[in-house]
Coordinates of C-alpha atoms in Angstrom, one line a residue:
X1 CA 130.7 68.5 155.0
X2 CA 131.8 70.2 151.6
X3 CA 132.4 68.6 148.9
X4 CA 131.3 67.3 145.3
X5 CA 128.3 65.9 146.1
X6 CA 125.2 68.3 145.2
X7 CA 122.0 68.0 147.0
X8 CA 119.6 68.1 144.5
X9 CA 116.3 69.0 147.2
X10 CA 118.2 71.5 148.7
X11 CA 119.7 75.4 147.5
X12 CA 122.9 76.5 146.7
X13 CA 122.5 78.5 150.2
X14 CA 121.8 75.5 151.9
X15 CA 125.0 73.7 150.4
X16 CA 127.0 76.5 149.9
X17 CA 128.5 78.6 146.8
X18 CA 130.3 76.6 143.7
X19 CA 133.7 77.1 144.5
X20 CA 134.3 79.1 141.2
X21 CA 131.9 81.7 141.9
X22 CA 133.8 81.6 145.7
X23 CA 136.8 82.2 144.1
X24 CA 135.7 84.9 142.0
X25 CA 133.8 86.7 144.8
X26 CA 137.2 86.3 146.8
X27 CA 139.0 88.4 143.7
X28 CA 141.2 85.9 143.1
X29 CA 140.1 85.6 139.2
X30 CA 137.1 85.6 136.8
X31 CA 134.7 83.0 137.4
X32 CA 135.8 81.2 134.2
X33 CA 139.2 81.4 135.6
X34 CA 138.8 79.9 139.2
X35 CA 137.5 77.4 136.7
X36 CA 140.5 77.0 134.9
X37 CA 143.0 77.0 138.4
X38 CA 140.5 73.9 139.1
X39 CA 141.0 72.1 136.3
X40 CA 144.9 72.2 136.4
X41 CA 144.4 71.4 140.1
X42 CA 145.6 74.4 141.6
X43 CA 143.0 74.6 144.4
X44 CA 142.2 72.7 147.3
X45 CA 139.4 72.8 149.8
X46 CA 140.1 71.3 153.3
X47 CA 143.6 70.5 151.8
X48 CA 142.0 67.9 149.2
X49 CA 142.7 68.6 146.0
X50 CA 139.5 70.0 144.0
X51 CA 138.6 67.5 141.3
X52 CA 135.2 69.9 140.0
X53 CA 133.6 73.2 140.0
X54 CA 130.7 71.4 141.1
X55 CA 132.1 71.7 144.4
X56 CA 130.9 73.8 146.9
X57 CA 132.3 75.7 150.0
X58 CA 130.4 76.4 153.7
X59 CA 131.4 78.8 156.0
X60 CA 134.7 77.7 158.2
X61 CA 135.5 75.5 155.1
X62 CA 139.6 76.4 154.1
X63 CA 140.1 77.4 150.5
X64 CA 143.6 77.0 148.7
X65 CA 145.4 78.3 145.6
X66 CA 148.7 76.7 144.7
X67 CA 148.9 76.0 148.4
X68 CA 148.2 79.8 149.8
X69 CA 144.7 80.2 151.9
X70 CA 142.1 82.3 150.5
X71 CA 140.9 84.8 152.5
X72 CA 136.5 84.5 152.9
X73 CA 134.8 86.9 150.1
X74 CA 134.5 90.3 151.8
X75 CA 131.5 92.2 151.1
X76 CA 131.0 93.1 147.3
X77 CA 132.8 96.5 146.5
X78 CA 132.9 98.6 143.5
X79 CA 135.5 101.3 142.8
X80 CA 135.7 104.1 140.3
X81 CA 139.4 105.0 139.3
X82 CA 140.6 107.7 137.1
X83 CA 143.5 106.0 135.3
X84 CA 146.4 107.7 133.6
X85 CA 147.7 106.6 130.4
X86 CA 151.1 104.4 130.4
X87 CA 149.4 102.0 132.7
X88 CA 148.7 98.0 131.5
X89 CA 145.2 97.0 132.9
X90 CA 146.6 93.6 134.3
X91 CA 147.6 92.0 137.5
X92 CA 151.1 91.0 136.0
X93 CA 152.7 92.4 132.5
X94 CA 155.3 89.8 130.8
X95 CA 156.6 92.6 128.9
X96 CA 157.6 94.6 132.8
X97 CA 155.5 97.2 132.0
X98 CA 153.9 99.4 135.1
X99 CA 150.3 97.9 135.8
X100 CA 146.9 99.2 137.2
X101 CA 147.4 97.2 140.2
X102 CA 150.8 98.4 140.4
X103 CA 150.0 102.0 140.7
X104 CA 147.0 102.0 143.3
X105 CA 146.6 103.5 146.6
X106 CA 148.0 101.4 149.8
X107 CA 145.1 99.7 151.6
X108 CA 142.8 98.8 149.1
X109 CA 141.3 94.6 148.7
X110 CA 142.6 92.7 145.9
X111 CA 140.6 94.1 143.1
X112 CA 139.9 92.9 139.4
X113 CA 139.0 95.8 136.6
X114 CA 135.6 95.5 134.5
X115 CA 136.6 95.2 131.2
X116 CA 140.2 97.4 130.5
X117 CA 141.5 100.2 129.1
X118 CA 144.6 100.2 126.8
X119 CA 148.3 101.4 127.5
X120 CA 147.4 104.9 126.4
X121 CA 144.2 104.9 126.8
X122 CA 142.7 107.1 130.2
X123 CA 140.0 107.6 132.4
X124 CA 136.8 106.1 134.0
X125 CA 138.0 102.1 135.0
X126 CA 135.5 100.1 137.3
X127 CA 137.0 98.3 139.6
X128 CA 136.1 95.7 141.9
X129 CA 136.4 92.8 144.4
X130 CA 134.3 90.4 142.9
X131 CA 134.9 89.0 140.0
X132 CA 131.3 87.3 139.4
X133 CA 130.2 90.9 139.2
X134 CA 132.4 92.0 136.9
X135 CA 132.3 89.9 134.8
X136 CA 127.9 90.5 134.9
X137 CA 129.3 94.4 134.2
X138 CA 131.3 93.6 131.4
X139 CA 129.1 91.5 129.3
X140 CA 127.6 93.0 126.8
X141 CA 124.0 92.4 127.1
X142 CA 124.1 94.5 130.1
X143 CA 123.6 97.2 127.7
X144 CA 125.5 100.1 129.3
X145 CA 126.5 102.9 127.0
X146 CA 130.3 103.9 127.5
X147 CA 131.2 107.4 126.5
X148 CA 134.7 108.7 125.7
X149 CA 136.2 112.4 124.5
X150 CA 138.5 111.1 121.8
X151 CA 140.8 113.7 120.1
X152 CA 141.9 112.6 116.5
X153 CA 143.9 114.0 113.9
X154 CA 143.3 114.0 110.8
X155 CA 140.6 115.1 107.8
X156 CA 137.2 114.6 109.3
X157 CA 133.7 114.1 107.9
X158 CA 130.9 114.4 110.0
X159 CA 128.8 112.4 107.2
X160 CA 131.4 109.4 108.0
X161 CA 130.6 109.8 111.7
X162 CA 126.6 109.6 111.0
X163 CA 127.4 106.5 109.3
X164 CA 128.9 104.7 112.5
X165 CA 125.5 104.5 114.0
X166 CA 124.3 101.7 111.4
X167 CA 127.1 99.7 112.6
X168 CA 130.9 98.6 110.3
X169 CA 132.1 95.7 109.3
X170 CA 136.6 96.2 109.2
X171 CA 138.6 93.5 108.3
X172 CA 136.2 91.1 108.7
X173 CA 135.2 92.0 112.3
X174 CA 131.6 93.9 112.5
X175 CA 131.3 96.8 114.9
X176 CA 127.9 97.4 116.2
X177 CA 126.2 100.9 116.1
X178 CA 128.6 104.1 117.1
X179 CA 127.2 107.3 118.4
X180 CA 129.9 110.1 117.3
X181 CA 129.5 113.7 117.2
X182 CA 132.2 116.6 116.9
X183 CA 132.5 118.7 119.9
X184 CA 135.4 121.1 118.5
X185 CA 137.7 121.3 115.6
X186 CA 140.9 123.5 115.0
X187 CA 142.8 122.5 111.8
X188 CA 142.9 118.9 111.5
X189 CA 142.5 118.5 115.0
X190 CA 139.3 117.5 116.5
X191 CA 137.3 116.5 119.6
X192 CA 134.8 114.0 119.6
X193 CA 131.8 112.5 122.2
X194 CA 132.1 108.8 121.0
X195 CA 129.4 106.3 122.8
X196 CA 129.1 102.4 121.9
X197 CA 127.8 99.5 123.9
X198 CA 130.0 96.4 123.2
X199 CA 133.2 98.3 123.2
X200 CA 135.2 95.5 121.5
X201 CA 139.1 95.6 121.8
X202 CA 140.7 98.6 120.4
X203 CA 137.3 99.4 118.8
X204 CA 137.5 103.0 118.7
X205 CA 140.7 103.5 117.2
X206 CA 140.4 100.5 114.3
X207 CA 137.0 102.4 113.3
X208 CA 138.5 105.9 113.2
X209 CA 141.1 104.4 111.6
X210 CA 139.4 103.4 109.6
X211 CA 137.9 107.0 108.8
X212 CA 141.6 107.6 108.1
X213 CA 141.7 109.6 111.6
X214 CA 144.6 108.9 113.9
X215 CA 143.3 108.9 118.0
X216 CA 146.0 111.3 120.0
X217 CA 144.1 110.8 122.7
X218 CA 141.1 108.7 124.1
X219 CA 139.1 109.4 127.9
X220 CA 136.9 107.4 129.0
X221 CA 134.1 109.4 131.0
X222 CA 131.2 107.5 131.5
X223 CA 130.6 103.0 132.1
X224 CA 127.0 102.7 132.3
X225 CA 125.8 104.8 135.2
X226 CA 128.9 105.5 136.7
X227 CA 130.6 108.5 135.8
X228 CA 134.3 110.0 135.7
X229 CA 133.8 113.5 136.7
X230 CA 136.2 115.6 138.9
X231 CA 137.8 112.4 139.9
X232 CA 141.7 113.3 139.3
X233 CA 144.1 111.2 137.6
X234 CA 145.4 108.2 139.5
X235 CA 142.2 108.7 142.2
X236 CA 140.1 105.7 143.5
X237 CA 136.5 106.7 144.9
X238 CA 134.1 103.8 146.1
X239 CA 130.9 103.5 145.2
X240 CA 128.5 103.7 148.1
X241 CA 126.5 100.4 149.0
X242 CA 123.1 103.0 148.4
X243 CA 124.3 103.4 144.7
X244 CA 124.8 99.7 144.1
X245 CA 121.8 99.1 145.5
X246 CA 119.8 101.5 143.1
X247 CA 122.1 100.9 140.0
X248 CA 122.7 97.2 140.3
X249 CA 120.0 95.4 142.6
X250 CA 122.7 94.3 144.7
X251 CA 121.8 93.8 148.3
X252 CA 124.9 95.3 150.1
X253 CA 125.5 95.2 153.5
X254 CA 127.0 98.5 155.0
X255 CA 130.3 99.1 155.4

């Protein structure tokens, strides 16, 4: 029987999976999350209340949140989805603003985003079904490079962009190296390849900003190994179990 007992001779395979890392597999929030639903008793398991996230669940075993059943984890999915700008990456916006989630095709799982993209921000967002993994995607010793075309406006020198790639420290908040070249420039118009790997919030427009550059327009075209190409605006394309496999070690079953 599940419950908050651990056995320490045995594996988490024999006993089960903590109920947190259930949760997030199941898309129903981050791992630290599911943690947090525990800990204001908003889950139950077998209809008892869960007192720990050292609980774990077996197969047949009846998950809850705030009294609605769970549906099992499926098998781990990854999306790529080409979002437009005007869209909030969230599951719910207090200020009634149109949302991701909101705006994506009919028949898809309940997915969570890796990482987000602002209001007017566009392009490449990763999205997926199990929120252990992205959370794994989002942090930042991963390592991945994102890439963005950012236009800005405004005077530009390129011997500012050079600088970016020892790192800046604005306001108090230290920005790790930026790779920034000019693509194109008409006027005080220009186009920009911009890569970074911790891709704090609103980081590239505080550091051009900061350049006195104002960003018209930011695309993101590349996460990691997962690119944005032809995908059109408002598209969802999943990536195939062979890619996760070769990309991220995971061990997918087919669909």
């Amino acid at each position: 029987m599940s419950g908050d007992e651990e056995d320490k001779g045995g594996t988490e395979t024999a006993r089960g999976e903590r109920i947190a890392k259930w949760l997030a597999r199941a898309g129903v929030a981050s791992r630290r999350d599911a943690e947090r639903l525990i800990a204001e008793g908003r889950v139950a398991l077998n209809r008892r209340r869960v007192e720990t996230p050292a609980t774990f669940v077996r197969p047949g075993d009846v998950v809850a949140v705030d009294g609605r059943p769970v549906a099992p984890p499926e098998r781990t999915r990854l999306f790529r989805y080409h979002k437009p700008p005007g869209l909030v990456t969230t599951h719910r916006d207090p200020q009634g603003r149109p949302t991701v989630f909101e705006r994506l095709p009919p028949g898809l799982p309940r997915l969570v985003s890796v990482g987000r993209l602002d209001l007017t921000s566009e392009g490449l967002l990763l999205l997926t079904n199990d929120g252990a993994l992205a959370r794994r995607l989002e942090l930042p010793a991963q390592g991945w490079l994102r890439r963005y075309r950012v236009r800005v406006y405004g005077k530009l020198d390129e011997r500012d962009l050079a600088a970016l790639a020892k790192g800046v420290t604005i306001d108090g908040v230290a920005y790790g190296p930026i790779e920034a070249a000019l693509d194109s420039r008409h006027g005080l118009i220009s186009w920009l390849t911009v890569s970074l790997r911790e891709g704090k919030n609103r980081e590239i427009r505080r550091v051009m900003e900061h350049l006195g550059l104002q960003v018209t327009r930011l695309i993101r075209v590349a996460y990691g190994p997962f690119q944005l190409g032809s995908l059109p605006r408002g598209a969802v394309e999943e990536v195939s179990p062979k890619v996760l496999r070769e990309q991220l070690g995971l061990e997918v079953a087919p669909p």
